[in-house]
PDB file of C-alpha atoms in Angstrom:
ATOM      1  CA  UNK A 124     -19.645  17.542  -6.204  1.00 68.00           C
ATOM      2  CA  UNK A 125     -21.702  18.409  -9.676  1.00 78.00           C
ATOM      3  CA  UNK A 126     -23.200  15.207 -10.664  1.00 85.00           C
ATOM      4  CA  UNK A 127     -24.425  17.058 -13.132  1.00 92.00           C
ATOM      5  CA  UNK A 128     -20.810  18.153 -14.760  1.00 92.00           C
ATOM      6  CA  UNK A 129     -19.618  14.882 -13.654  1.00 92.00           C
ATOM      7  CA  UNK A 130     -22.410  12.826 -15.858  1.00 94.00           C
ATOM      8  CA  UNK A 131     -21.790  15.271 -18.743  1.00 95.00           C
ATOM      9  CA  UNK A 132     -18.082  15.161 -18.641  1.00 95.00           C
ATOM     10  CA  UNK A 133     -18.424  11.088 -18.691  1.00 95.00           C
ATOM     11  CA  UNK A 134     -20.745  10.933 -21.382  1.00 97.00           C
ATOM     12  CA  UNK A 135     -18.112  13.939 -23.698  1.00 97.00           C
ATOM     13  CA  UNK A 136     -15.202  11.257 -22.625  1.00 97.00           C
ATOM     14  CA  UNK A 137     -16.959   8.282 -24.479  1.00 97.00           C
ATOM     15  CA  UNK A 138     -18.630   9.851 -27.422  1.00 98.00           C
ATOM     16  CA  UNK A 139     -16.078  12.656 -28.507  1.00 97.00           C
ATOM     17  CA  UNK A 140     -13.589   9.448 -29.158  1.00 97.00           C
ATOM     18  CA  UNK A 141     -15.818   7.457 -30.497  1.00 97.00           C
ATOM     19  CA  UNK A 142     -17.337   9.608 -33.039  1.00 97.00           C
ATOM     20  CA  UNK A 143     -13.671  10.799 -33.967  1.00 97.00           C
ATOM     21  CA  UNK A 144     -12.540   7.163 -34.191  1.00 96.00           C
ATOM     22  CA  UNK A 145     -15.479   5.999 -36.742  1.00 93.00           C
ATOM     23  CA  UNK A 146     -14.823   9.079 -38.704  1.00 95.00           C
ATOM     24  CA  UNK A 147     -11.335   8.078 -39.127  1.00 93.00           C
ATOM     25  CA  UNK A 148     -11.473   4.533 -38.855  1.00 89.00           C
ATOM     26  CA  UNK A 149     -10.510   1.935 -42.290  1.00 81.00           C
ATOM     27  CA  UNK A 150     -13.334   1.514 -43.935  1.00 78.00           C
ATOM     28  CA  UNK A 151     -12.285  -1.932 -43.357  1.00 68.00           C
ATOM     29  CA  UNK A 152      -9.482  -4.914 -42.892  1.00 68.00           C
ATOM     30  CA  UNK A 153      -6.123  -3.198 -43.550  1.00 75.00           C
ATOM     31  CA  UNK A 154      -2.316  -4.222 -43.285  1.00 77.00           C
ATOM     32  CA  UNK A 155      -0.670  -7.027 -40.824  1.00 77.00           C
ATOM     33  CA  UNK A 156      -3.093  -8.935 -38.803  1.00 79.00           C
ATOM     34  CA  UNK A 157      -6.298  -6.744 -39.168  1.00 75.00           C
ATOM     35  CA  UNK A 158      -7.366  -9.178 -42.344  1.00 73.00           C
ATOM     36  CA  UNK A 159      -7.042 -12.208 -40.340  1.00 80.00           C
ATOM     37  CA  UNK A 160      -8.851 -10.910 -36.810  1.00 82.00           C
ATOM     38  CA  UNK A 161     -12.049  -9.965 -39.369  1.00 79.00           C
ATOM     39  CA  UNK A 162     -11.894 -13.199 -40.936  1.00 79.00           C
ATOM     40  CA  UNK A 163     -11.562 -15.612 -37.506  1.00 85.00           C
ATOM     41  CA  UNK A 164     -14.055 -13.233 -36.009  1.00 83.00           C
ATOM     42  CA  UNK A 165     -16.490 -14.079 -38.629  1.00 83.00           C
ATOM     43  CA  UNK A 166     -16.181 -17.644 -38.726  1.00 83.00           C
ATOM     44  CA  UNK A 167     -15.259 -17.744 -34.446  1.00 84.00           C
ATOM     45  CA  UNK A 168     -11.904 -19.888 -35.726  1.00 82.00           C
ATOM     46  CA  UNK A 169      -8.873 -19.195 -33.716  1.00 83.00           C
ATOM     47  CA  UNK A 170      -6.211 -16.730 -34.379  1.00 81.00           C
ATOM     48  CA  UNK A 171      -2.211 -16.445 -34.356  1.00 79.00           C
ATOM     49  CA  UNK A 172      -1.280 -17.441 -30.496  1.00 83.00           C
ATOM     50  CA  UNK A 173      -2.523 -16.349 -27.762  1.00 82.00           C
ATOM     51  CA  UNK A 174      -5.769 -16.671 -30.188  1.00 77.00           C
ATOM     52  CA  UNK A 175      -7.403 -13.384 -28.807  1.00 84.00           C
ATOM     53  CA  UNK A 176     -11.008 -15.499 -27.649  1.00 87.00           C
ATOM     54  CA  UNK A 177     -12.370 -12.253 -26.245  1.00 90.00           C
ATOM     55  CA  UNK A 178     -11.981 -10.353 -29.015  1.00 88.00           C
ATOM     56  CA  UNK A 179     -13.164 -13.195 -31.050  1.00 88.00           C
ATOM     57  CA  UNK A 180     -16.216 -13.476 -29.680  1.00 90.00           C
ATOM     58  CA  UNK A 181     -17.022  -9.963 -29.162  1.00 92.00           C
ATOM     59  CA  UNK A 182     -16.319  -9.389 -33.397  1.00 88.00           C
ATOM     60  CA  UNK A 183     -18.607 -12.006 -34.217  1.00 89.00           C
ATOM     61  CA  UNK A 184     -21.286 -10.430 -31.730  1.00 91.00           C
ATOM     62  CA  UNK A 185     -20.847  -7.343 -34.147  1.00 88.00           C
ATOM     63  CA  UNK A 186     -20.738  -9.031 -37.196  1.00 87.00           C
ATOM     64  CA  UNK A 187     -24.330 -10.393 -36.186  1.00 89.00           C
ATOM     65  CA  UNK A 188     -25.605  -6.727 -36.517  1.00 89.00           C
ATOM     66  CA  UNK A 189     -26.884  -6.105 -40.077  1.00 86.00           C
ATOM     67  CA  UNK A 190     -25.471  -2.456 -40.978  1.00 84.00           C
ATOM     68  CA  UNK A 191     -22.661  -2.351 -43.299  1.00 83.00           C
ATOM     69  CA  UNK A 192     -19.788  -4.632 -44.502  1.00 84.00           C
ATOM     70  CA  UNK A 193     -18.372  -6.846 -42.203  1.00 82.00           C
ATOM     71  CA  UNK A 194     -14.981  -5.503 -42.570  1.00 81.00           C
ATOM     72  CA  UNK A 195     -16.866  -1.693 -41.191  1.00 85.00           C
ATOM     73  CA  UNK A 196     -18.392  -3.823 -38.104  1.00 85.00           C
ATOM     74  CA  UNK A 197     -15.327  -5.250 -37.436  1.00 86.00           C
ATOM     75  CA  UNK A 198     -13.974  -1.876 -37.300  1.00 89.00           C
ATOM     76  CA  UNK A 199     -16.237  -0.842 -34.772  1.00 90.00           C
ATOM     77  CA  UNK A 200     -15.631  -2.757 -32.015  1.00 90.00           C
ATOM     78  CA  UNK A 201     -12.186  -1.469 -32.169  1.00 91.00           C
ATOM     79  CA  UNK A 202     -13.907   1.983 -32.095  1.00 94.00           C
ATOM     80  CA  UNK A 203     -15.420   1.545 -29.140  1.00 95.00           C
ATOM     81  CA  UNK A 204     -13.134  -0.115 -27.231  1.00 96.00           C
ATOM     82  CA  UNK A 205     -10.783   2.782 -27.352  1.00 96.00           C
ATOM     83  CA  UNK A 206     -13.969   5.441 -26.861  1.00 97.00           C
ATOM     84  CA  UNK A 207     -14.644   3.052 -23.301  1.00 97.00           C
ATOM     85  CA  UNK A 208     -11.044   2.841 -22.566  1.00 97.00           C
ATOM     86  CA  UNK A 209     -10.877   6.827 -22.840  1.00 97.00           C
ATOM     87  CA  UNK A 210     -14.291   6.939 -20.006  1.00 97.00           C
ATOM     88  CA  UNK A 211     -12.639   4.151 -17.861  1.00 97.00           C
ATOM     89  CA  UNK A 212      -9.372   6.599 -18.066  1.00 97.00           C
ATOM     90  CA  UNK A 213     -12.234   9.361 -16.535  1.00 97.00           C
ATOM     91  CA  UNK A 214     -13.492   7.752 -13.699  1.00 96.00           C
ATOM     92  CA  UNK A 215     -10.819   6.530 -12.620  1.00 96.00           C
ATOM     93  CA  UNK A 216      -8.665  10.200 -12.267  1.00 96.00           C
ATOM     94  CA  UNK A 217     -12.692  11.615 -11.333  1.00 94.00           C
ATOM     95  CA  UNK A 218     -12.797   9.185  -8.269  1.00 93.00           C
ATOM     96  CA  UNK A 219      -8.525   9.780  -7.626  1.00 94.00           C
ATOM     97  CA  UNK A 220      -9.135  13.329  -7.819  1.00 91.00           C
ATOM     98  CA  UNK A 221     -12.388  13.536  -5.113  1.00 88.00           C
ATOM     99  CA  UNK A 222     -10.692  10.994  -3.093  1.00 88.00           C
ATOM    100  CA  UNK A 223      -7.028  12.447  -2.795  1.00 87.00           C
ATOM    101  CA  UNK A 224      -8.320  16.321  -2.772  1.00 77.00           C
ATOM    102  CA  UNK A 225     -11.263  17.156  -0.781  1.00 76.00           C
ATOM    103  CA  UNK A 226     -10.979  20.734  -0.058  1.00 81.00           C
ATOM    104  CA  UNK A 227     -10.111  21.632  -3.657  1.00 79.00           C
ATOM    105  CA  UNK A 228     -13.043  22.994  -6.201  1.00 86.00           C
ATOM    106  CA  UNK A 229     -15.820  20.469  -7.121  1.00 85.00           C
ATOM    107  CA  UNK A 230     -15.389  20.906 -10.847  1.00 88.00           C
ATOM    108  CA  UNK A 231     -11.495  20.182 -10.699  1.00 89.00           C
ATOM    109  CA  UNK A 232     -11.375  16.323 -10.631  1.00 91.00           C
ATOM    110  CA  UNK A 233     -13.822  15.423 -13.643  1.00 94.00           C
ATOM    111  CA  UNK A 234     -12.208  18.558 -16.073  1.00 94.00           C
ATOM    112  CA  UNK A 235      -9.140  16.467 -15.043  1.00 94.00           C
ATOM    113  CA  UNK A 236     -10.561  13.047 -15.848  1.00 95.00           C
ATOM    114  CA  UNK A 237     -11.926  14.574 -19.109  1.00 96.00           C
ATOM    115  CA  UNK A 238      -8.563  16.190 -20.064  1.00 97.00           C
ATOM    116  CA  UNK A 239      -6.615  12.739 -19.033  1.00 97.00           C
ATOM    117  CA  UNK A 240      -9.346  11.108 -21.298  1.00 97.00           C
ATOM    118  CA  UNK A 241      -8.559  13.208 -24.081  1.00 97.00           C
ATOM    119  CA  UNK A 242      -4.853  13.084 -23.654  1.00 96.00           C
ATOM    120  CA  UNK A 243      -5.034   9.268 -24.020  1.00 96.00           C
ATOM    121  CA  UNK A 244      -7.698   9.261 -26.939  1.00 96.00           C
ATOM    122  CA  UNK A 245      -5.991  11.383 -29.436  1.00 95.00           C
ATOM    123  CA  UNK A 246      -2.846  10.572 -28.331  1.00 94.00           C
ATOM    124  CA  UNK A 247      -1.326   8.410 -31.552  1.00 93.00           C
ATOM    125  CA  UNK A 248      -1.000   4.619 -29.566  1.00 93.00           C
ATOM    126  CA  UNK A 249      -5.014   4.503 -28.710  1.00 94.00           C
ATOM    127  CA  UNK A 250      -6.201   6.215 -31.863  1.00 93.00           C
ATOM    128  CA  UNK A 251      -3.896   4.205 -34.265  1.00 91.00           C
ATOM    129  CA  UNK A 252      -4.818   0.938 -32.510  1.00 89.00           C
ATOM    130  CA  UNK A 253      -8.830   2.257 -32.311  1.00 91.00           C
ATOM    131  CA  UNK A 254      -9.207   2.765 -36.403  1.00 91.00           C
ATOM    132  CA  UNK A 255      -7.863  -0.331 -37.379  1.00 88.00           C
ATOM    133  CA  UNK A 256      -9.419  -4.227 -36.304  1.00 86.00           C
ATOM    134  CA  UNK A 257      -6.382  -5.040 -33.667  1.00 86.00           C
ATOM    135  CA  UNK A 258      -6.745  -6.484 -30.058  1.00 85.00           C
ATOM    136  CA  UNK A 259      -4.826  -3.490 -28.179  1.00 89.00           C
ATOM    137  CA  UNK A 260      -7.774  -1.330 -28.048  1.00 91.00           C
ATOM    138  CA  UNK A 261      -9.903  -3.997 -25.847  1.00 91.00           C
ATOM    139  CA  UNK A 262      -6.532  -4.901 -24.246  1.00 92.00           C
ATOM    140  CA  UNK A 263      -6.550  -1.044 -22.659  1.00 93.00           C
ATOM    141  CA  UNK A 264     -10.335  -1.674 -21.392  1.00 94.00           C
ATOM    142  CA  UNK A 265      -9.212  -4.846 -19.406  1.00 94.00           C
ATOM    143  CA  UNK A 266      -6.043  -3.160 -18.244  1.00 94.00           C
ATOM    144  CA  UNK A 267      -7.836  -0.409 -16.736  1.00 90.00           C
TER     145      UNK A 267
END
């Protein structure tokens, strides 16, 4: 085990996505509900059912930040909820791989976790749902 490879790999599986994502993000709300999860975020109202209170709160927590327009720091939590989804994805194979293969070579499991971590980030679902203010991006993080 490389814990130095393993720390570098995890810190390339959160900040390669995330740095993508903001590049490519909206520069703010967009189409369908992305308007209306900005808005309730700012004001901590309620959305369309199931509400999304997680998200919610976690928008306005951005919002309080004072860099850019509130529709950009609304944008960013989407951001990096996809970029943490994409390192959760990595330690999870990481730990799979050391745990189910033992004899096999030490740098195998997190080149794995960092190629399932990059499968998953620029694959379109996560990096449509990670540009855009929309609740499936944080709904990956609490999946995984």
């Amino acid at each position: 085990m490389d814990p130095k490879l393993d720390r570098l790999c995890g810190v390339i599986s959160f900040v390669a996505p995330f740095v993508v994502y903001a590049m490519t993000s909206a520069p703010g709300p967009t189409w369908l509900d992305t308007s209306e999860l900005t808005a309730v975020g700012f004001v901590l109202g309620s959305a369309h059912p199931p509400g999304h209170p997680l998200f919610v709160l976690l928008t306005k927590l951005l919002m309080l930040v004072p860099l850019g327009p509130l529709g950009a720091r609304a944008v960013v939590l989407s951001c990096l909820c996809g970029a943490l989804a994409c390192h959760l994805l990595f330690r999870i194979v990481t730990r799979l791989g050391r745990d189910l293969d033992t004899r096999g070579p030490s740098w195998l499991p997190p080149v794995s976790g960092l190629l399932s971590a990059f499968l998953m980030a620029f694959g379109p679902a996560l990096w449509f749902q990670s540009v855009r203010v929309e609740v499936y991006a944080l709904q990956v993080v609490v999946s995984l």
